[in-house]
Amino acid sequence: FVLIAHSLPQEAAIQARSGIGFLKSTGVRLCAALATSAAVAWILQPGPGLSQETGHALPATSLALTPFLLQWASDTARLCVKIFVIIVGVMVLIELLKAWRLADRCAGVLAPLLKVMGLDRRAGLLWLTGALFGLGYGGAVIVEQAQELNLTPDEVEKLQLSIGIHHAGIEDPLVFMPFVVSPVYVWLPRLAAAVAVVYLV
């Protein structure tokens, strides 16, 4: 559920700037999260002998405000630098691909996959950006390129719904991997939900 429906206010605001309403993207992601987690729960049953109780004590945490604020400021500054580097790097890469006339080749390589997913082949680089880097990091790139490619409103909506459900395919699974039984449940349910929503649209 959380893999699909996380950071909703932030990511829906980014998507609203590039062609899909805030409430629509949020509502679709919540419905997709509910349906997908229900389907996975039906397929994935607890193994025999597993107990609900772990018996582990929670680690002690400091409640001092000043160290907490200093740590928060440090973590936020590092995150801002990371986001800046990723966004600039992705934008430079896309511009280099266009300058070297490789963007069309990349779109051609992705075309069969995009066709199966019900998306326009011109949206290949945008889908790849969102699918790999996420909406938070790739949002600026998606906003700019969606306007440049002159995609129809319907195509932009389908793209946004697809990457709204299936995005950050590298970072998110790595965060959740320790908590799941198999990597299959980290990647496939989201991808299946994204394809299903596009076809429903």
JSON list of N, CA and C in Angstrom, two decimals, residues 42-92:
[
{"chain": "A", "resi": 42, "resn": "TRP", "atom": "N", "xyz": [-4.40, -11.39, -0.71]},
{"chain": "A", "resi": 42, "resn": "TRP", "atom": "CA", "xyz": [-5.11, -12.62, -1.07]},
{"chain": "A", "resi": 42, "resn": "TRP", "atom": "C", "xyz": [-4.14, -13.68, -1.57]},
{"chain": "A", "resi": 43, "resn": "ILE", "atom": "N", "xyz": [-3.11, -13.23, -2.31]},
{"chain": "A", "resi": 43, "resn": "ILE", "atom": "CA", "xyz": [-2.12, -14.17, -2.88]},
{"chain": "A", "resi": 43, "resn": "ILE", "atom": "C", "xyz": [-1.10, -14.58, -1.81]},
{"chain": "A", "resi": 44, "resn": "LEU", "atom": "N", "xyz": [-0.63, -13.60, -1.04]},
{"chain": "A", "resi": 44, "resn": "LEU", "atom": "CA", "xyz": [0.46, -13.82, -0.09]},
{"chain": "A", "resi": 44, "resn": "LEU", "atom": "C", "xyz": [-0.10, -14.10, 1.30]},
{"chain": "A", "resi": 45, "resn": "GLN", "atom": "N", "xyz": [-0.01, -15.34, 1.74]},
{"chain": "A", "resi": 45, "resn": "GLN", "atom": "CA", "xyz": [-0.50, -15.73, 3.06]},
{"chain": "A", "resi": 45, "resn": "GLN", "atom": "C", "xyz": [0.69, -15.90, 4.01]},
{"chain": "A", "resi": 46, "resn": "PRO", "atom": "N", "xyz": [0.48, -15.64, 5.32]},
{"chain": "A", "resi": 46, "resn": "PRO", "atom": "CA", "xyz": [1.59, -15.82, 6.28]},
{"chain": "A", "resi": 46, "resn": "PRO", "atom": "C", "xyz": [2.05, -17.27, 6.31]},
{"chain": "A", "resi": 47, "resn": "GLY", "atom": "N", "xyz": [3.35, -17.46, 6.47]},
{"chain": "A", "resi": 47, "resn": "GLY", "atom": "CA", "xyz": [3.90, -18.81, 6.57]},
{"chain": "A", "resi": 47, "resn": "GLY", "atom": "C", "xyz": [3.54, -19.45, 7.89]},
{"chain": "A", "resi": 48, "resn": "PRO", "atom": "N", "xyz": [3.58, -20.77, 7.98]},
{"chain": "A", "resi": 48, "resn": "PRO", "atom": "CA", "xyz": [3.25, -21.46, 9.23]},
{"chain": "A", "resi": 48, "resn": "PRO", "atom": "C", "xyz": [4.26, -21.15, 10.33]},
{"chain": "A", "resi": 49, "resn": "GLY", "atom": "N", "xyz": [3.75, -21.01, 11.53]},
{"chain": "A", "resi": 49, "resn": "GLY", "atom": "CA", "xyz": [4.63, -20.83, 12.68]},
{"chain": "A", "resi": 49, "resn": "GLY", "atom": "C", "xyz": [5.10, -19.40, 12.89]},
{"chain": "A", "resi": 50, "resn": "LEU", "atom": "N", "xyz": [4.62, -18.44, 12.06]},
{"chain": "A", "resi": 50, "resn": "LEU", "atom": "CA", "xyz": [5.05, -17.06, 12.24]},
{"chain": "A", "resi": 50, "resn": "LEU", "atom": "C", "xyz": [4.22, -16.41, 13.34]},
{"chain": "A", "resi": 51, "resn": "SER", "atom": "N", "xyz": [4.86, -15.75, 14.23]},
{"chain": "A", "resi": 51, "resn": "SER", "atom": "CA", "xyz": [4.17, -15.11, 15.36]},
{"chain": "A", "resi": 51, "resn": "SER", "atom": "C", "xyz": [4.03, -13.63, 15.10]},
{"chain": "A", "resi": 52, "resn": "GLN", "atom": "N", "xyz": [2.97, -13.04, 15.61]},
{"chain": "A", "resi": 52, "resn": "GLN", "atom": "CA", "xyz": [2.75, -11.60, 15.48]},
{"chain": "A", "resi": 52, "resn": "GLN", "atom": "C", "xyz": [3.68, -10.84, 16.42]},
{"chain": "A", "resi": 53, "resn": "GLU", "atom": "N", "xyz": [4.16, -11.51, 17.47]},
{"chain": "A", "resi": 53, "resn": "GLU", "atom": "CA", "xyz": [4.98, -10.83, 18.47]},
{"chain": "A", "resi": 53, "resn": "GLU", "atom": "C", "xyz": [6.46, -11.09, 18.19]},
{"chain": "A", "resi": 54, "resn": "THR", "atom": "N", "xyz": [7.23, -10.03, 18.18]},
{"chain": "A", "resi": 54, "resn": "THR", "atom": "CA", "xyz": [8.67, -10.18, 17.92]},
{"chain": "A", "resi": 54, "resn": "THR", "atom": "C", "xyz": [9.46, -10.33, 19.22]},
{"chain": "A", "resi": 55, "resn": "GLY", "atom": "N", "xyz": [8.97, -9.73, 20.30]},
{"chain": "A", "resi": 55, "resn": "GLY", "atom": "CA", "xyz": [9.67, -9.83, 21.58]},
{"chain": "A", "resi": 55, "resn": "GLY", "atom": "C", "xyz": [10.87, -8.90, 21.68]},
{"chain": "A", "resi": 56, "resn": "HIS", "atom": "N", "xyz": [11.09, -8.04, 20.67]},
{"chain": "A", "resi": 56, "resn": "HIS", "atom": "CA", "xyz": [12.22, -7.12, 20.71]},
{"chain": "A", "resi": 56, "resn": "HIS", "atom": "C", "xyz": [11.79, -5.80, 21.35]},
{"chain": "A", "resi": 57, "resn": "ALA", "atom": "N", "xyz": [12.65, -5.30, 22.23]},
{"chain": "A", "resi": 57, "resn": "ALA", "atom": "CA", "xyz": [12.36, -4.02, 22.86]},
{"chain": "A", "resi": 57, "resn": "ALA", "atom": "C", "xyz": [12.71, -2.89, 21.90]},
{"chain": "A", "resi": 58, "resn": "LEU", "atom": "N", "xyz": [11.96, -1.80, 21.97]},
{"chain": "A", "resi": 58, "resn": "LEU", "atom": "CA", "xyz": [12.26, -0.65, 21.13]},
{"chain": "A", "resi": 58, "resn": "LEU", "atom": "C", "xyz": [13.50, 0.05, 21.65]},
{"chain": "A", "resi": 59, "resn": "PRO", "atom": "N", "xyz": [14.36, 0.54, 20.73]},
{"chain": "A", "resi": 59, "resn": "PRO", "atom": "CA", "xyz": [15.56, 1.23, 21.19]},
{"chain": "A", "resi": 59, "resn": "PRO", "atom": "C", "xyz": [15.21, 2.55, 21.87]},
{"chain": "A", "resi": 60, "resn": "ALA", "atom": "N", "xyz": [16.02, 2.91, 22.85]},
{"chain": "A", "resi": 60, "resn": "ALA", "atom": "CA", "xyz": [15.79, 4.17, 23.54]},
{"chain": "A", "resi": 60, "resn": "ALA", "atom": "C", "xyz": [16.14, 5.32, 22.60]},
{"chain": "A", "resi": 61, "resn": "THR", "atom": "N", "xyz": [15.34, 6.38, 22.62]},
{"chain": "A", "resi": 61, "resn": "THR", "atom": "CA", "xyz": [15.59, 7.54, 21.76]},
{"chain": "A", "resi": 61, "resn": "THR", "atom": "C", "xyz": [15.67, 8.80, 22.62]},
{"chain": "A", "resi": 62, "resn": "SER", "atom": "N", "xyz": [16.47, 9.71, 22.16]},
{"chain": "A", "resi": 62, "resn": "SER", "atom": "CA", "xyz": [16.62, 10.98, 22.88]},
{"chain": "A", "resi": 62, "resn": "SER", "atom": "C", "xyz": [15.49, 11.92, 22.50]},
{"chain": "A", "resi": 63, "resn": "LEU", "atom": "N", "xyz": [14.93, 12.61, 23.49]},
{"chain": "A", "resi": 63, "resn": "LEU", "atom": "CA", "xyz": [13.85, 13.55, 23.23]},
{"chain": "A", "resi": 63, "resn": "LEU", "atom": "C", "xyz": [14.32, 14.99, 23.29]},
{"chain": "A", "resi": 64, "resn": "ALA", "atom": "N", "xyz": [15.63, 15.22, 23.38]},
{"chain": "A", "resi": 64, "resn": "ALA", "atom": "CA", "xyz": [16.17, 16.57, 23.45]},
{"chain": "A", "resi": 64, "resn": "ALA", "atom": "C", "xyz": [15.89, 17.30, 22.14]},
{"chain": "A", "resi": 65, "resn": "LEU", "atom": "N", "xyz": [15.38, 18.52, 22.21]},
{"chain": "A", "resi": 65, "resn": "LEU", "atom": "CA", "xyz": [14.95, 19.26, 21.03]},
{"chain": "A", "resi": 65, "resn": "LEU", "atom": "C", "xyz": [16.12, 19.77, 20.19]},
{"chain": "A", "resi": 66, "resn": "THR", "atom": "N", "xyz": [17.14, 20.34, 20.82]},
{"chain": "A", "resi": 66, "resn": "THR", "atom": "CA", "xyz": [18.25, 20.94, 20.06]},
{"chain": "A", "resi": 66, "resn": "THR", "atom": "C", "xyz": [18.99, 19.92, 19.21]},
{"chain": "A", "resi": 67, "resn": "PRO", "atom": "N", "xyz": [19.41, 18.76, 19.76]},
{"chain": "A", "resi": 67, "resn": "PRO", "atom": "CA", "xyz": [20.06, 17.77, 18.89]},
{"chain": "A", "resi": 67, "resn": "PRO", "atom": "C", "xyz": [19.15, 17.29, 17.76]},
{"chain": "A", "resi": 68, "resn": "PHE", "atom": "N", "xyz": [17.87, 17.15, 18.06]},
{"chain": "A", "resi": 68, "resn": "PHE", "atom": "CA", "xyz": [16.92, 16.72, 17.02]},
{"chain": "A", "resi": 68, "resn": "PHE", "atom": "C", "xyz": [16.86, 17.74, 15.89]},
{"chain": "A", "resi": 69, "resn": "LEU", "atom": "N", "xyz": [16.75, 19.02, 16.22]},
{"chain": "A", "resi": 69, "resn": "LEU", "atom": "CA", "xyz": [16.67, 20.07, 15.19]},
{"chain": "A", "resi": 69, "resn": "LEU", "atom": "C", "xyz": [17.95, 20.16, 14.37]},
{"chain": "A", "resi": 70, "resn": "LEU", "atom": "N", "xyz": [19.09, 20.01, 15.05]},
{"chain": "A", "resi": 70, "resn": "LEU", "atom": "CA", "xyz": [20.37, 20.04, 14.33]},
{"chain": "A", "resi": 70, "resn": "LEU", "atom": "C", "xyz": [20.47, 18.87, 13.35]},
{"chain": "A", "resi": 71, "resn": "GLN", "atom": "N", "xyz": [20.06, 17.69, 13.82]},
{"chain": "A", "resi": 71, "resn": "GLN", "atom": "CA", "xyz": [20.08, 16.51, 12.95]},
{"chain": "A", "resi": 71, "resn": "GLN", "atom": "C", "xyz": [19.13, 16.69, 11.77]},
{"chain": "A", "resi": 72, "resn": "TRP", "atom": "N", "xyz": [17.94, 17.23, 12.05]},
{"chain": "A", "resi": 72, "resn": "TRP", "atom": "CA", "xyz": [16.94, 17.49, 10.99]},
{"chain": "A", "resi": 72, "resn": "TRP", "atom": "C", "xyz": [17.48, 18.46, 9.96]},
{"chain": "A", "resi": 73, "resn": "ALA", "atom": "N", "xyz": [18.10, 19.56, 10.42]},
{"chain": "A", "resi": 73, "resn": "ALA", "atom": "CA", "xyz": [18.65, 20.56, 9.50]},
{"chain": "A", "resi": 73, "resn": "ALA", "atom": "C", "xyz": [19.76, 19.94, 8.63]},
{"chain": "A", "resi": 74, "resn": "SER", "atom": "N", "xyz": [20.61, 19.14, 9.25]},
{"chain": "A", "resi": 74, "resn": "SER", "atom": "CA", "xyz": [21.68, 18.49, 8.50]},
{"chain": "A", "resi": 74, "resn": "SER", "atom": "C", "xyz": [21.13, 17.52, 7.46]},
{"chain": "A", "resi": 75, "resn": "ASP", "atom": "N", "xyz": [20.15, 16.69, 7.87]},
{"chain": "A", "resi": 75, "resn": "ASP", "atom": "CA", "xyz": [19.55, 15.73, 6.94]},
{"chain": "A", "resi": 75, "resn": "ASP", "atom": "C", "xyz": [18.83, 16.44, 5.80]},
{"chain": "A", "resi": 76, "resn": "THR", "atom": "N", "xyz": [18.12, 17.53, 6.10]},
{"chain": "A", "resi": 76, "resn": "THR", "atom": "CA", "xyz": [17.39, 18.27, 5.08]},
{"chain": "A", "resi": 76, "resn": "THR", "atom": "C", "xyz": [18.35, 18.91, 4.08]},
{"chain": "A", "resi": 77, "resn": "ALA", "atom": "N", "xyz": [19.45, 19.48, 4.58]},
{"chain": "A", "resi": 77, "resn": "ALA", "atom": "CA", "xyz": [20.44, 20.10, 3.69]},
{"chain": "A", "resi": 77, "resn": "ALA", "atom": "C", "xyz": [21.04, 19.06, 2.74]},
{"chain": "A", "resi": 78, "resn": "ARG", "atom": "N", "xyz": [21.38, 17.87, 3.28]},
{"chain": "A", "resi": 78, "resn": "ARG", "atom": "CA", "xyz": [21.92, 16.80, 2.43]},
{"chain": "A", "resi": 78, "resn": "ARG", "atom": "C", "xyz": [20.90, 16.36, 1.38]},
{"chain": "A", "resi": 79, "resn": "LEU", "atom": "N", "xyz": [19.64, 16.27, 1.79]},
{"chain": "A", "resi": 79, "resn": "LEU", "atom": "CA", "xyz": [18.59, 15.86, 0.87]},
{"chain": "A", "resi": 79, "resn": "LEU", "atom": "C", "xyz": [18.41, 16.89, -0.26]},
{"chain": "A", "resi": 80, "resn": "CYS", "atom": "N", "xyz": [18.46, 18.18, 0.09]},
{"chain": "A", "resi": 80, "resn": "CYS", "atom": "CA", "xyz": [18.32, 19.24, -0.92]},
{"chain": "A", "resi": 80, "resn": "CYS", "atom": "C", "xyz": [19.45, 19.17, -1.94]},
{"chain": "A", "resi": 81, "resn": "VAL", "atom": "N", "xyz": [20.66, 18.95, -1.47]},
{"chain": "A", "resi": 81, "resn": "VAL", "atom": "CA", "xyz": [21.81, 18.83, -2.38]},
{"chain": "A", "resi": 81, "resn": "VAL", "atom": "C", "xyz": [21.63, 17.61, -3.28]},
{"chain": "A", "resi": 82, "resn": "LYS", "atom": "N", "xyz": [21.19, 16.50, -2.70]},
{"chain": "A", "resi": 82, "resn": "LYS", "atom": "CA", "xyz": [20.98, 15.27, -3.46]},
{"chain": "A", "resi": 82, "resn": "LYS", "atom": "C", "xyz": [19.92, 15.48, -4.55]},
{"chain": "A", "resi": 83, "resn": "ILE", "atom": "N", "xyz": [18.80, 16.10, -4.18]},
{"chain": "A", "resi": 83, "resn": "ILE", "atom": "CA", "xyz": [17.73, 16.36, -5.15]},
{"chain": "A", "resi": 83, "resn": "ILE", "atom": "C", "xyz": [18.24, 17.27, -6.27]},
{"chain": "A", "resi": 84, "resn": "PHE", "atom": "N", "xyz": [18.97, 18.33, -5.90]},
{"chain": "A", "resi": 84, "resn": "PHE", "atom": "CA", "xyz": [19.49, 19.27, -6.90]},
{"chain": "A", "resi": 84, "resn": "PHE", "atom": "C", "xyz": [20.42, 18.55, -7.89]},
{"chain": "A", "resi": 85, "resn": "VAL", "atom": "N", "xyz": [21.33, 17.74, -7.37]},
{"chain": "A", "resi": 85, "resn": "VAL", "atom": "CA", "xyz": [22.28, 17.03, -8.23]},
{"chain": "A", "resi": 85, "resn": "VAL", "atom": "C", "xyz": [21.55, 16.08, -9.17]},
{"chain": "A", "resi": 86, "resn": "ILE", "atom": "N", "xyz": [20.56, 15.35, -8.65]},
{"chain": "A", "resi": 86, "resn": "ILE", "atom": "CA", "xyz": [19.83, 14.39, -9.48]},
{"chain": "A", "resi": 86, "resn": "ILE", "atom": "C", "xyz": [19.03, 15.11, -10.56]},
{"chain": "A", "resi": 87, "resn": "ILE", "atom": "N", "xyz": [18.31, 16.18, -10.20]},
{"chain": "A", "resi": 87, "resn": "ILE", "atom": "CA", "xyz": [17.49, 16.90, -11.18]},
{"chain": "A", "resi": 87, "resn": "ILE", "atom": "C", "xyz": [18.37, 17.50, -12.28]},
{"chain": "A", "resi": 88, "resn": "VAL", "atom": "N", "xyz": [19.45, 18.17, -11.88]},
{"chain": "A", "resi": 88, "resn": "VAL", "atom": "CA", "xyz": [20.35, 18.77, -12.88]},
{"chain": "A", "resi": 88, "resn": "VAL", "atom": "C", "xyz": [20.97, 17.68, -13.75]},
{"chain": "A", "resi": 89, "resn": "GLY", "atom": "N", "xyz": [21.39, 16.59, -13.13]},
{"chain": "A", "resi": 89, "resn": "GLY", "atom": "CA", "xyz": [21.99, 15.49, -13.90]},
{"chain": "A", "resi": 89, "resn": "GLY", "atom": "C", "xyz": [21.03, 14.91, -14.92]},
{"chain": "A", "resi": 90, "resn": "VAL", "atom": "N", "xyz": [19.78, 14.68, -14.50]},
{"chain": "A", "resi": 90, "resn": "VAL", "atom": "CA", "xyz": [18.78, 14.12, -15.42]},
{"chain": "A", "resi": 90, "resn": "VAL", "atom": "C", "xyz": [18.49, 15.09, -16.56]},
{"chain": "A", "resi": 91, "resn": "MET", "atom": "N", "xyz": [18.36, 16.39, -16.24]},
{"chain": "A", "resi": 91, "resn": "MET", "atom": "CA", "xyz": [18.06, 17.39, -17.27]},
{"chain": "A", "resi": 91, "resn": "MET", "atom": "C", "xyz": [19.22, 17.49, -18.27]},
{"chain": "A", "resi": 92, "resn": "VAL", "atom": "N", "xyz": [20.45, 17.47, -17.77]},
{"chain": "A", "resi": 92, "resn": "VAL", "atom": "CA", "xyz": [21.62, 17.52, -18.67]},
{"chain": "A", "resi": 92, "resn": "VAL", "atom": "C", "xyz": [21.65, 16.28, -19.55]}
]
